Short mmCIF file of C-alpha atoms in Angstrom, two decimals:
data_model
loop_
_atom_site.label_atom_id
_atom_site.label_comp_id
_atom_site.label_asym_id
_atom_site.label_seq_id
_atom_site.Cartn_x
_atom_site.Cartn_y
_atom_site.Cartn_z
CA UNK A 1123 65.60 -65.39 14.56
CA UNK A 1124 66.55 -63.14 11.65
CA UNK A 1125 69.95 -63.22 9.96
CA UNK A 1126 71.54 -61.04 7.29
CA UNK A 1127 74.11 -61.63 4.53
CA UNK A 1128 76.84 -59.31 3.25
CA UNK A 1129 74.93 -59.31 -0.10
CA UNK A 1130 71.92 -57.67 1.59
CA UNK A 1131 69.55 -60.62 1.90
CA UNK A 1132 67.68 -61.42 5.11
CA UNK A 1133 66.50 -64.83 6.29
CA UNK A 1134 63.95 -65.36 9.05
CA UNK A 1135 64.29 -68.85 10.48
CA UNK A 1136 61.36 -70.67 12.03
CA UNK A 1137 62.34 -74.22 12.95
CA UNK A 1138 63.25 -76.17 9.80
CA UNK A 1139 61.90 -73.54 7.39
CA UNK A 1140 62.89 -69.97 6.65
CA UNK A 1141 61.68 -66.90 4.74
CA UNK A 1142 64.09 -64.97 2.49
CA UNK A 1143 64.03 -61.43 1.12
CA UNK A 1144 66.25 -58.43 0.44
CA UNK A 1145 66.95 -55.75 3.00
CA UNK A 1146 65.45 -52.30 3.15
CA UNK A 1147 68.92 -50.94 2.39
CA UNK A 1148 69.07 -53.07 -0.77
CA UNK A 1149 65.68 -51.89 -2.06
CA UNK A 1150 66.77 -48.31 -1.46
CA UNK A 1151 69.89 -48.85 -3.51
CA UNK A 1152 67.96 -50.53 -6.34
CA UNK A 1153 65.23 -47.92 -6.58
CA UNK A 1154 61.77 -48.67 -8.00
CA UNK A 1155 61.45 -52.43 -8.39
CA UNK A 1156 59.47 -53.51 -11.46
CA UNK A 1157 59.93 -57.29 -11.56
CA UNK A 1158 61.12 -60.13 -9.36
CA UNK A 1159 62.20 -63.40 -10.96
CA UNK A 1160 61.49 -65.99 -8.27
CA UNK A 1161 62.59 -69.65 -8.13
CA UNK A 1162 60.08 -72.43 -8.82
CA UNK A 1163 58.81 -74.20 -5.69
CA UNK A 1164 60.66 -77.51 -5.43
CA UNK A 1165 63.92 -76.06 -6.74
CA UNK A 1166 66.97 -76.61 -4.58
CA UNK A 1167 69.11 -73.56 -3.98
CA UNK A 1168 72.69 -73.51 -2.77
CA UNK A 1169 74.12 -71.15 -0.16
CA UNK A 1170 75.77 -68.19 -1.85
CA UNK A 1171 74.41 -69.06 -5.32
CA UNK A 1172 71.81 -67.15 -7.33
CA UNK A 1173 68.27 -67.94 -6.25
CA UNK A 1174 66.28 -65.00 -7.64
CA UNK A 1175 66.74 -61.84 -9.71
CA UNK A 1176 65.30 -58.47 -8.84
CA UNK A 1177 64.82 -55.92 -11.61
CA UNK A 1178 64.54 -52.22 -10.85
CA UNK A 1179 64.08 -49.36 -13.29
CA UNK A 1180 67.85 -49.00 -13.12
CA UNK A 1181 69.31 -52.49 -13.15
CA UNK A 1182 68.99 -56.23 -12.59
CA UNK A 1183 70.51 -57.67 -9.42
CA UNK A 1184 71.07 -61.27 -8.38
CA UNK A 1185 69.66 -62.42 -5.07
CA UNK A 1186 71.70 -65.19 -3.44
CA UNK A 1187 70.42 -67.95 -1.20
CA UNK A 1188 71.59 -67.19 2.37
CA UNK A 1189 71.61 -70.95 3.04
CA UNK A 1190 71.05 -74.11 1.01
CA UNK A 1191 67.60 -75.67 0.88
CA UNK A 1192 64.49 -76.52 -1.09
CA UNK A 1193 62.09 -73.77 -2.11
CA UNK A 1194 58.63 -74.45 -0.67
CA UNK A 1195 56.70 -71.28 -1.53
CA UNK A 1196 57.15 -67.96 -3.33
CA UNK A 1197 55.49 -64.61 -2.65
CA UNK A 1198 52.81 -64.57 -5.36
CA UNK A 1199 51.88 -60.97 -4.52
CA UNK A 1200 55.13 -59.76 -6.12
CA UNK A 1201 53.98 -60.81 -9.61
CA UNK A 1202 51.36 -58.06 -9.76
CA UNK A 1203 52.88 -55.67 -7.26
CA UNK A 1204 56.70 -55.83 -7.21
CA UNK A 1205 56.69 -52.40 -5.56
CA UNK A 1206 55.81 -54.27 -2.35
CA UNK A 1207 59.57 -54.83 -2.09
CA UNK A 1208 60.10 -51.07 -1.98
CA UNK A 1209 57.28 -50.53 0.48
CA UNK A 1210 58.06 -53.42 2.83
CA UNK A 1211 61.33 -55.14 1.93
CA UNK A 1212 61.67 -56.90 5.26
CA UNK A 1213 57.96 -57.70 5.66
CA UNK A 1214 55.27 -58.16 2.99
CA UNK A 1215 57.88 -57.91 0.25
CA UNK A 1216 59.49 -61.29 1.09
CA UNK A 1217 60.71 -63.39 -1.84
CA UNK A 1218 60.48 -67.12 -1.05
CA UNK A 1219 60.41 -69.72 1.70
CA UNK A 1220 62.68 -72.73 1.90
CA UNK A 1221 63.29 -75.87 3.91
CA UNK A 1222 66.80 -75.68 5.32
CA UNK A 1223 69.25 -78.34 4.14
CA UNK A 1224 71.72 -77.72 6.95
CA UNK A 1225 70.92 -75.36 9.85
CA UNK A 1226 74.64 -75.16 10.61
CA UNK A 1227 74.95 -72.93 7.53
CA UNK A 1228 73.30 -70.16 9.54
CA UNK A 1229 76.48 -69.81 11.56
CA UNK A 1230 78.52 -66.96 10.19
CA UNK A 1231 75.51 -64.92 9.03
CA UNK A 1232 75.07 -61.55 10.70
CA UNK A 1233 72.45 -60.55 13.22
CA UNK A 1234 70.67 -57.23 12.77
CA UNK A 1235 73.15 -55.23 14.85
CA UNK A 1236 76.12 -56.65 12.95
CA UNK A 1237 74.41 -55.97 9.61
CA UNK A 1238 73.62 -52.36 10.53
CA UNK A 1239 77.23 -51.92 11.62
CA UNK A 1240 78.41 -53.33 8.26
CA UNK A 1241 76.20 -50.82 6.40
CA UNK A 1242 77.66 -47.95 8.41
CA UNK A 1243 81.14 -49.11 7.38
CA UNK A 1244 80.38 -49.14 3.61
CA UNK B 1159 78.54 -44.48 -4.20
CA UNK B 1160 81.94 -42.85 -4.28
CA UNK B 1161 82.35 -40.54 -7.23
CA UNK B 1162 85.64 -40.29 -9.10
CA UNK B 1163 87.53 -37.14 -8.29
CA UNK B 1164 87.96 -36.37 -12.00
CA UNK B 1165 84.21 -36.16 -12.61
CA UNK B 1166 83.08 -32.69 -13.52
CA UNK B 1167 80.44 -31.10 -11.36
CA UNK B 1168 77.41 -29.64 -13.14
CA UNK B 1169 76.73 -25.94 -12.55
CA UNK B 1170 73.72 -26.99 -10.48
CA UNK B 1171 75.58 -29.67 -8.47
CA UNK B 1172 74.84 -28.10 -5.09
CA UNK B 1173 71.16 -27.66 -5.98
CA UNK B 1174 70.84 -31.33 -7.01
CA UNK B 1175 72.38 -32.47 -3.74
CA UNK B 1176 70.17 -30.15 -1.70
CA UNK B 1177 67.14 -31.66 -3.48
CA UNK B 1178 68.15 -35.16 -2.35
CA UNK B 1179 69.56 -36.39 -5.65
CA UNK B 1180 71.40 -39.66 -5.95
CA UNK B 1181 74.42 -38.60 -7.99
CA UNK B 1182 76.03 -41.00 -10.47
CA UNK B 1183 78.80 -40.69 -13.07
CA UNK B 1184 77.47 -40.07 -16.59
CA UNK B 1185 79.32 -38.66 -19.61
CA UNK B 1186 82.17 -37.55 -17.37
CA UNK B 1187 79.91 -35.62 -15.04
CA UNK B 1188 78.37 -36.25 -11.63
CA UNK B 1189 74.69 -36.24 -12.54
CA UNK B 1190 71.40 -36.73 -10.69
CA UNK B 1191 70.01 -40.23 -11.40
CA UNK B 1192 66.89 -39.50 -9.42
CA UNK B 1193 65.68 -37.45 -6.48
CA UNK B 1194 63.94 -38.59 -3.33
CA UNK B 1195 60.70 -39.77 -4.96
CA UNK B 1196 62.35 -42.14 -7.41
CA UNK B 1197 62.34 -42.77 -11.14
CA UNK B 1198 58.75 -43.92 -11.64
CA UNK B 1199 57.21 -41.03 -9.69
CA UNK B 1200 59.39 -38.56 -11.62
CA UNK B 1201 58.45 -40.14 -14.95
CA UNK B 1202 54.72 -40.00 -14.21
CA UNK B 1203 54.99 -36.43 -12.86
CA UNK B 1204 56.58 -35.31 -16.13
CA UNK B 1205 53.79 -36.95 -18.15
CA UNK B 1206 51.12 -35.28 -15.97
CA UNK B 1207 52.64 -31.89 -15.03
CA UNK B 1208 56.13 -30.52 -15.72
CA UNK B 1209 59.61 -31.83 -14.99
CA UNK B 1210 62.84 -29.84 -14.82
CA UNK B 1211 65.95 -31.59 -16.15
CA UNK B 1212 69.53 -30.36 -15.87
CA UNK B 1213 71.14 -31.35 -19.17
CA UNK B 1214 74.17 -29.10 -18.82
CA UNK B 1215 76.43 -32.08 -19.57
CA UNK B 1216 75.44 -31.70 -23.22
CA UNK B 1217 77.74 -29.70 -25.42
CA UNK B 1218 76.54 -26.27 -26.57
CA UNK B 1219 78.53 -25.26 -29.63
CA UNK B 1220 78.25 -22.13 -31.74
CA UNK B 1221 79.29 -22.03 -35.37
CA UNK B 1222 79.68 -18.68 -37.13
CA UNK B 1223 81.20 -17.17 -40.23
CA UNK B 1224 80.40 -16.86 -43.92
CA UNK B 1225 79.21 -20.19 -45.30
CA UNK B 1226 78.71 -21.90 -41.93
CA UNK B 1227 75.52 -23.65 -43.06
CA UNK B 1228 77.15 -24.86 -46.28
CA UNK B 1229 80.11 -26.22 -44.34
CA UNK B 1230 77.92 -28.05 -41.81
CA UNK B 1231 76.20 -29.76 -44.75
CA UNK B 1232 79.55 -31.43 -45.58
CA UNK B 1233 79.40 -33.23 -42.20
CA UNK B 1234 75.66 -33.79 -41.70
CA UNK B 1235 72.77 -34.77 -44.03
CA UNK B 1236 70.47 -31.89 -42.99
CA UNK B 1237 69.41 -28.87 -45.07
CA UNK B 1238 70.93 -26.02 -43.08
CA UNK B 1239 71.16 -23.46 -45.86
CA UNK B 1240 67.38 -23.72 -46.00
CA UNK B 1241 66.92 -23.59 -42.22
CA UNK B 1242 65.21 -20.30 -41.45
CA UNK B 1243 66.20 -18.08 -38.52
CA UNK B 1244 64.52 -19.24 -35.33
CA UNK B 1245 64.06 -22.80 -36.57
CA UNK B 1246 65.79 -25.92 -35.34
CA UNK B 1247 66.37 -29.33 -36.87
CA UNK B 1248 67.48 -32.76 -35.66
CA UNK B 1249 70.58 -33.97 -37.47
CA UNK B 1250 73.41 -36.48 -37.47
CA UNK B 1251 77.17 -36.11 -37.51
CA UNK B 1252 78.33 -38.76 -39.98
CA UNK B 1253 81.61 -40.63 -40.46
CA UNK B 1254 83.02 -41.08 -43.96
CA UNK B 1255 81.34 -44.50 -44.19
CA UNK B 1256 77.96 -43.07 -43.16
CA UNK B 1257 78.14 -44.40 -39.60
CA UNK B 1258 76.66 -42.13 -36.94
CA UNK B 1259 79.24 -40.24 -34.86
CA UNK B 1260 76.59 -38.31 -32.93
CA UNK B 1261 73.08 -36.96 -33.11
CA UNK B 1262 72.52 -33.27 -32.53
CA UNK B 1263 70.11 -30.35 -32.70
CA UNK B 1264 70.97 -27.46 -35.02
CA UNK B 1265 69.32 -24.06 -34.60
CA UNK B 1266 69.57 -21.05 -36.91
CA UNK B 1267 70.21 -18.36 -34.29
CA UNK B 1268 70.37 -15.57 -36.88
CA UNK B 1269 74.02 -14.63 -37.09
CA UNK B 1270 75.23 -18.14 -36.19
CA UNK B 1271 74.21 -21.80 -35.91
CA UNK B 1272 73.77 -23.23 -32.41
CA UNK B 1273 74.53 -26.94 -32.03
CA UNK B 1274 73.65 -29.13 -29.06
CA UNK B 1275 75.60 -32.40 -29.01
CA UNK B 1276 75.74 -35.31 -26.58
CA UNK B 1277 77.90 -34.98 -23.48
CA UNK B 1278 79.78 -38.25 -23.96
CA UNK B 1279 80.69 -37.39 -27.57
CA UNK B 1280 81.28 -33.66 -27.15
CA UNK B 1281 85.09 -33.76 -27.18
CA UNK B 1282 85.25 -36.16 -30.13
CA UNK B 1283 82.72 -34.03 -32.03
CA UNK B 1284 84.76 -30.90 -31.39
CA UNK B 1285 87.96 -32.61 -32.61
CA UNK B 1286 86.17 -33.98 -35.70
CA UNK B 1287 84.77 -30.57 -36.60
CA UNK B 1288 87.91 -28.59 -35.74
CA UNK B 1289 90.01 -30.85 -37.98
CA UNK B 1290 87.72 -30.07 -40.91
CA UNK B 1291 86.81 -26.47 -40.16
CA UNK B 1292 86.74 -24.25 -43.26
CA UNK B 1293 88.71 -21.00 -43.30
CA UNK B 1294 86.74 -18.07 -41.98
CA UNK B 1295 84.52 -20.15 -39.68
CA UNK B 1296 84.61 -20.07 -35.90
CA UNK B 1297 83.51 -22.99 -33.70
CA UNK B 1298 83.12 -22.18 -30.03
CA UNK B 1299 82.25 -24.52 -27.15
CA UNK B 1300 80.06 -22.48 -24.81
CA UNK B 1301 80.87 -24.20 -21.53
CA UNK B 1302 79.87 -20.95 -19.82
CA UNK B 1303 76.25 -21.89 -20.54
CA UNK B 1304 74.02 -24.31 -18.67
CA UNK B 1305 71.10 -26.12 -20.30
CA UNK B 1306 67.78 -26.84 -18.60
CA UNK B 1307 64.86 -28.76 -20.05
CA UNK B 1308 61.31 -28.09 -18.88
CA UNK B 1309 59.06 -30.90 -20.12
CA UNK B 1310 55.45 -31.93 -19.70
CA UNK B 1311 51.89 -30.77 -20.41
CA UNK B 1312 52.19 -27.87 -17.93
CA UNK B 1313 55.53 -26.65 -19.35
CA UNK B 1314 54.00 -23.90 -21.51
CA UNK B 1315 51.96 -22.47 -18.63
CA UNK B 1316 54.97 -22.62 -16.33
CA UNK B 1317 57.29 -20.85 -18.75
CA UNK B 1318 54.65 -18.21 -19.39
CA UNK B 1319 54.45 -17.57 -15.62
CA UNK B 1320 58.25 -17.23 -15.47
CA UNK B 1321 57.97 -13.83 -17.14
CA UNK B 1322 60.77 -13.95 -19.71
CA UNK B 1323 60.29 -11.31 -22.43
CA UNK B 1324 61.45 -11.37 -26.05
CA UNK B 1325 64.97 -9.96 -26.41
CA UNK B 1326 63.98 -8.00 -29.52
CA UNK B 1327 60.87 -5.81 -29.80
CA UNK B 1328 58.08 -7.60 -31.62
CA UNK B 1329 59.38 -11.09 -30.83
CA UNK B 1330 56.87 -13.82 -30.02
CA UNK B 1331 56.09 -14.66 -26.41
CA UNK B 1332 58.09 -17.63 -25.14
CA UNK B 1333 55.01 -19.85 -24.79
CA UNK B 1334 53.98 -18.95 -28.36
CA UNK B 1335 57.01 -20.73 -29.82
CA UNK B 1336 55.95 -23.73 -31.88
CA UNK B 1337 57.63 -27.15 -31.83
CA UNK B 1338 61.22 -26.81 -33.10
CA UNK B 1339 61.16 -23.01 -32.97
CA UNK B 1340 63.69 -21.05 -30.94
CA UNK B 1341 64.20 -17.49 -29.81
CA UNK B 1342 66.13 -15.11 -27.56
CA UNK B 1343 64.53 -13.89 -24.35
CA UNK B 1344 65.46 -11.90 -21.26
CA UNK B 1345 64.56 -12.92 -17.71
CA UNK B 1346 65.53 -10.58 -14.82
CA UNK B 1347 68.23 -9.16 -17.06
CA UNK B 1348 69.59 -12.61 -17.95
CA UNK B 1349 69.75 -13.59 -21.65
CA UNK B 1350 68.01 -16.92 -22.36
CA UNK B 1351 68.01 -18.93 -25.59
CA UNK B 1352 64.78 -20.94 -25.51
CA UNK B 1353 63.56 -23.58 -27.92
CA UNK B 1354 60.38 -25.64 -27.95
CA UNK B 1355 61.97 -29.06 -27.99
CA UNK B 1356 62.97 -31.93 -25.76
CA UNK B 1357 63.63 -35.60 -25.32
CA UNK B 1358 60.62 -36.92 -23.44
CA UNK B 1359 57.79 -37.19 -25.95
CA UNK B 1360 56.08 -34.32 -24.15
CA UNK B 1361 55.59 -30.70 -25.04
CA UNK B 1362 58.35 -28.63 -23.53
CA UNK B 1363 61.23 -26.22 -23.73
CA UNK B 1364 64.99 -26.26 -23.55
CA UNK B 1365 66.58 -23.20 -22.00
CA UNK B 1366 70.20 -22.17 -22.43
CA UNK B 1367 71.26 -19.86 -19.61
CA UNK B 1368 74.59 -18.41 -18.44
CA UNK B 1369 76.07 -20.61 -15.71
CA UNK B 1370 76.09 -17.69 -13.26
CA UNK B 1371 72.27 -17.42 -13.50
CA UNK B 1372 71.44 -21.13 -13.82
CA UNK B 1373 70.70 -21.75 -10.15
CA UNK B 1374 68.43 -18.71 -9.91
CA UNK B 1375 66.53 -19.82 -13.03
CA UNK B 1376 66.21 -23.41 -11.81
CA UNK B 1377 65.03 -22.14 -8.44
CA UNK B 1378 62.41 -19.91 -10.03
CA UNK B 1379 61.10 -22.80 -12.14
CA UNK B 1380 61.09 -25.23 -9.20
CA UNK B 1381 59.15 -22.69 -7.14
CA UNK B 1382 56.21 -23.29 -9.49
CA UNK B 1383 54.00 -25.97 -7.90
CA UNK B 1384 53.63 -27.72 -11.28
CA UNK B 1385 57.39 -28.35 -11.51
CA UNK B 1386 59.53 -31.04 -9.90
CA UNK B 1387 63.18 -31.93 -10.54
CA UNK B 1388 63.66 -35.02 -12.71
CA UNK B 1389 66.80 -37.14 -12.98
CA UNK B 1390 68.54 -39.15 -15.67
CA UNK B 1391 66.64 -42.33 -14.84
CA UNK B 1392 63.27 -40.86 -15.79
CA UNK B 1393 64.85 -39.02 -18.73
CA UNK B 1394 65.81 -42.45 -20.05
CA UNK B 1395 62.41 -44.09 -19.48
CA UNK B 1396 60.60 -41.06 -20.96
CA UNK B 1397 62.70 -41.03 -24.12
CA UNK B 1398 62.40 -44.82 -24.46
CA UNK B 1399 58.59 -44.61 -24.33
CA UNK B 1400 58.80 -41.76 -26.85
CA UNK B 1401 60.76 -44.04 -29.20
CA UNK B 1402 63.71 -41.64 -29.26
CA UNK B 1403 67.12 -43.27 -29.79
CA UNK B 1404 69.97 -42.73 -27.33
CA UNK B 1405 73.43 -42.20 -28.76
CA UNK B 1406 75.95 -44.84 -27.64
CA UNK B 1407 73.15 -47.38 -27.27
CA UNK B 1408 70.67 -47.23 -30.16
CA UNK B 1409 73.03 -45.26 -32.39
CA UNK B 1410 76.76 -45.72 -32.93
CA UNK B 1411 79.45 -45.55 -35.62
CA UNK B 1412 78.24 -49.05 -36.59
CA UNK B 1413 74.73 -47.82 -37.46
CA UNK B 1414 73.70 -45.72 -40.45
CA UNK B 1415 70.71 -43.35 -40.45
CA UNK B 1416 68.26 -45.38 -42.55
CA UNK B 1417 68.43 -48.62 -40.55
CA UNK B 1418 68.22 -46.44 -37.42
CA UNK B 1419 64.83 -45.14 -38.60
CA UNK B 1420 66.23 -41.62 -38.96
CA UNK B 1421 65.75 -41.11 -42.71
CA UNK B 1422 63.67 -38.04 -41.79
CA UNK B 1423 66.95 -36.39 -40.75
CA UNK B 1424 68.14 -36.56 -44.37
CA UNK B 1425 66.52 -33.44 -45.81
CA UNK B 1426 64.75 -33.72 -49.16
CA UNK B 1427 67.30 -31.61 -51.01
CA UNK B 1428 70.16 -33.64 -49.58
CA UNK B 1429 68.51 -36.88 -50.70
CA UNK B 1430 68.52 -35.52 -54.25
CA UNK B 1431 71.94 -33.90 -54.17
CA UNK B 1432 73.92 -36.17 -51.84
CA UNK B 1433 77.24 -34.62 -50.85
CA UNK B 1434 77.25 -35.73 -47.21
CA UNK B 1435 79.54 -38.38 -45.69
CA UNK B 1436 78.53 -41.92 -46.62
CA UNK B 1437 75.93 -40.63 -49.09
CA UNK B 1438 76.35 -43.58 -51.49
CA UNK B 1439 75.75 -46.17 -48.74
CA UNK B 1440 72.98 -44.20 -47.06
CA UNK B 1441 71.06 -43.42 -50.26
CA UNK B 1442 71.37 -47.09 -51.30
CA UNK B 1443 69.81 -48.11 -47.96
CA UNK B 1444 67.13 -45.46 -48.46
CA UNK B 1445 66.09 -46.62 -51.92
CA UNK B 1446 66.67 -50.38 -51.63
CA UNK B 1447 65.78 -50.74 -47.97
CA UNK B 1448 68.24 -51.50 -45.16
CA UNK B 1449 69.20 -55.06 -44.18
CA UNK B 1450 68.12 -54.43 -40.58
CA UNK B 1451 65.89 -51.89 -38.88
CA UNK B 1452 65.48 -50.31 -35.48
CA UNK B 1453 62.09 -51.38 -34.11
CA UNK B 1454 60.01 -51.08 -30.99
CA UNK B 1455 59.37 -54.27 -29.02
CA UNK B 1456 56.58 -54.79 -26.49
CA UNK B 1457 57.12 -57.65 -24.08
CA UNK B 1458 54.14 -59.46 -22.63
CA UNK B 1459 54.87 -58.90 -18.98
CA UNK B 1460 56.80 -56.65 -16.68
CA UNK B 1461 60.18 -58.38 -16.93
CA UNK B 1462 62.60 -55.98 -18.65
CA UNK B 1463 64.87 -57.02 -21.51
CA UNK B 1464 67.97 -54.88 -21.47
CA UNK B 1465 70.67 -53.73 -23.86
CA UNK B 1466 72.56 -56.64 -25.40
CA UNK B 1467 69.77 -59.23 -25.15
CA UNK B 1468 69.50 -61.43 -28.27
CA UNK B 1469 66.29 -61.32 -30.32
CA UNK B 1470 65.04 -64.55 -31.93
CA UNK B 1471 62.50 -65.45 -34.61
CA UNK B 1472 61.86 -69.13 -34.04
CA UNK B 1473 65.29 -70.73 -33.75
CA UNK B 1474 67.12 -67.99 -35.64
CA UNK B 1475 68.85 -65.11 -33.92
CA UNK B 1476 67.67 -62.06 -35.85
CA UNK B 1477 68.76 -59.09 -33.78
CA UNK B 1478 69.76 -57.46 -30.54
CA UNK B 1479 68.18 -55.13 -27.98
CA UNK B 1480 69.86 -51.71 -27.80
CA UNK B 1481 67.65 -50.08 -25.12
CA UNK B 1482 65.17 -51.71 -22.84
CA UNK B 1483 63.44 -51.35 -19.55
CA UNK B 1484 60.15 -50.79 -17.80
CA UNK B 1485 57.86 -48.16 -19.28
CA UNK B 1486 56.00 -46.56 -16.35
CA UNK B 1487 53.29 -44.97 -18.54
CA UNK B 1488 52.99 -48.04 -20.77
CA UNK B 1489 52.81 -50.20 -17.63
CA UNK B 1490 55.06 -52.94 -18.93
CA UNK B 1491 58.41 -53.91 -20.37
CA UNK B 1492 59.45 -52.19 -23.61
CA UNK B 1493 62.59 -52.26 -25.71
CA UNK B 1494 64.17 -50.98 -28.89
CA UNK B 1495 66.57 -53.01 -30.97
CA UNK B 1496 67.77 -53.85 -34.42
CA UNK B 1497 66.22 -56.83 -36.24
CA UNK B 1498 66.57 -58.26 -39.75
CA UNK B 1499 64.33 -56.33 -42.14
CA UNK B 1500 62.27 -59.49 -42.75
CA UNK B 1501 61.30 -59.44 -39.05
CA UNK B 1502 60.67 -55.71 -38.73
CA UNK B 1503 56.98 -55.47 -39.71
CA UNK B 1504 54.58 -54.32 -37.00
CA UNK B 1505 52.96 -57.30 -35.30
CA UNK B 1506 55.85 -59.72 -35.94
CA UNK B 1507 56.09 -62.21 -33.05
CA UNK B 1508 59.66 -62.52 -31.75
CA UNK B 1509 61.36 -63.64 -28.54
CA UNK B 1510 64.02 -61.92 -26.46
CA UNK B 1511 66.49 -64.01 -24.51
CA UNK B 1512 66.83 -62.96 -20.87
CA UNK B 1513 68.89 -65.15 -18.52
CA UNK B 1514 68.37 -68.26 -20.65
CA UNK B 1515 64.63 -67.79 -21.09
CA UNK B 1516 62.90 -66.59 -24.23
CA UNK B 1517 60.39 -63.87 -23.44
CA UNK B 1518 57.66 -63.33 -26.06
CA UNK B 1519 57.84 -59.88 -27.69
CA UNK B 1520 55.94 -58.22 -30.51
CA UNK B 1521 57.21 -55.61 -32.97
CA UNK B 1522 55.14 -52.47 -32.37
CA UNK B 1523 55.15 -48.99 -33.94
CA UNK B 1524 57.20 -46.29 -32.24
CA UNK B 1525 56.57 -44.31 -30.13
CA UNK B 1526 55.22 -46.53 -27.35
CA UNK B 1527 53.67 -43.41 -25.87
CA UNK B 1528 51.71 -40.85 -27.87
CA UNK B 1529 53.39 -37.47 -28.12
CA UNK B 1530 51.65 -34.19 -27.56
CA UNK B 1531 53.89 -31.60 -29.24
CA UNK B 1532 52.55 -28.08 -29.83
CA UNK B 1533 52.78 -27.70 -33.59
#
């Protein structure tokens, strides 16, 4: 199941773990992405707090953890090819994986239809 | 992004939007940040072919009257009385204390001097100059003119294909202008003032054209397969790689020309004679060396260090970044900033603080990217 945040992150949940990235809309707003500052595996991240930073040619933007948890893996491919985020924000351009601290935190996140509707309203 | 209603539209606003531009506020204008292909593609296209930039937000001023060049020398450190017709020179508008109020291009257009100033400082420049204007001189803001820049290795071939002819018999062909030469041309009956100049580190031209003909001229240039429209984003990354300072970031009233690395803008005669604002302070910096210097900084990786980031030498904070980002042609993160003179030598190992981490950076010669001007 995939959820979305109002800050344009997505989280794909698979049992007790989840994969996090930024949405295709977000990469389009940022423009060419040149660097992604990812959290160290083992770091605990807190729902709604900064977990990563994405740098485009235009600006730096914080990426917030959609839920709390412990980072288990980061997308190593982004180090050499951050443009993967532009090419495939919601696929190969994922940022990190985490072990969920509290699955109940997923309640209140948007599903894809709700997120698309929120974009249309911006 | 919603644009403020009080933003001015550029003469080519409709063209930018039809080309898919993302419009952003800049210097009081709605300006194209980039088009559909994005900043990096536009940057690399300009380095490989030719890019067309709408820089109509810049102020085009004309100064005329007996003694205009002498009078301009009371505000700027350039030699304008010695500037020959058809030649242009980079200069600086200086405050009384020698701080930089603006940087500008000055062209001897024969019966007048043409000045191109920054968009964000245009109104302040006009007020500064009007308050000091000598009797018998006229200063006119030509907001009925648009300004286009055509930049890149194919620019000369493109402008030759355009078919503009010299306005006066016997004038040189437009593509025969040398770097920092200017002339008057006619294209389909439209008067053009063209100079071989720019802000990208590439060969190229800047073309002043009446607003009424600007869209037709832009359309004719964009019809050339070597030309694509380029936005502000790539203009910034191109000028950063070229080591060219940006007013309001690398230059300000708090910087003087020598520490800014712009001593070349103080003409030889002016160095000997003085007589420009802040001359005592500026000449002291010139002969004794400034306390701090603008330098180029190459970071090790791709992570950009942006304006305002602190620069360290060991534990000591020795400077600040004034422009920084990703250099698409360099292939890595580059920055410019001011550092203490003792840390300004090429090869000095420094560190730039970004989000609590110190990123290794080395002082490198400017430009980051080799220029290819037609001299």
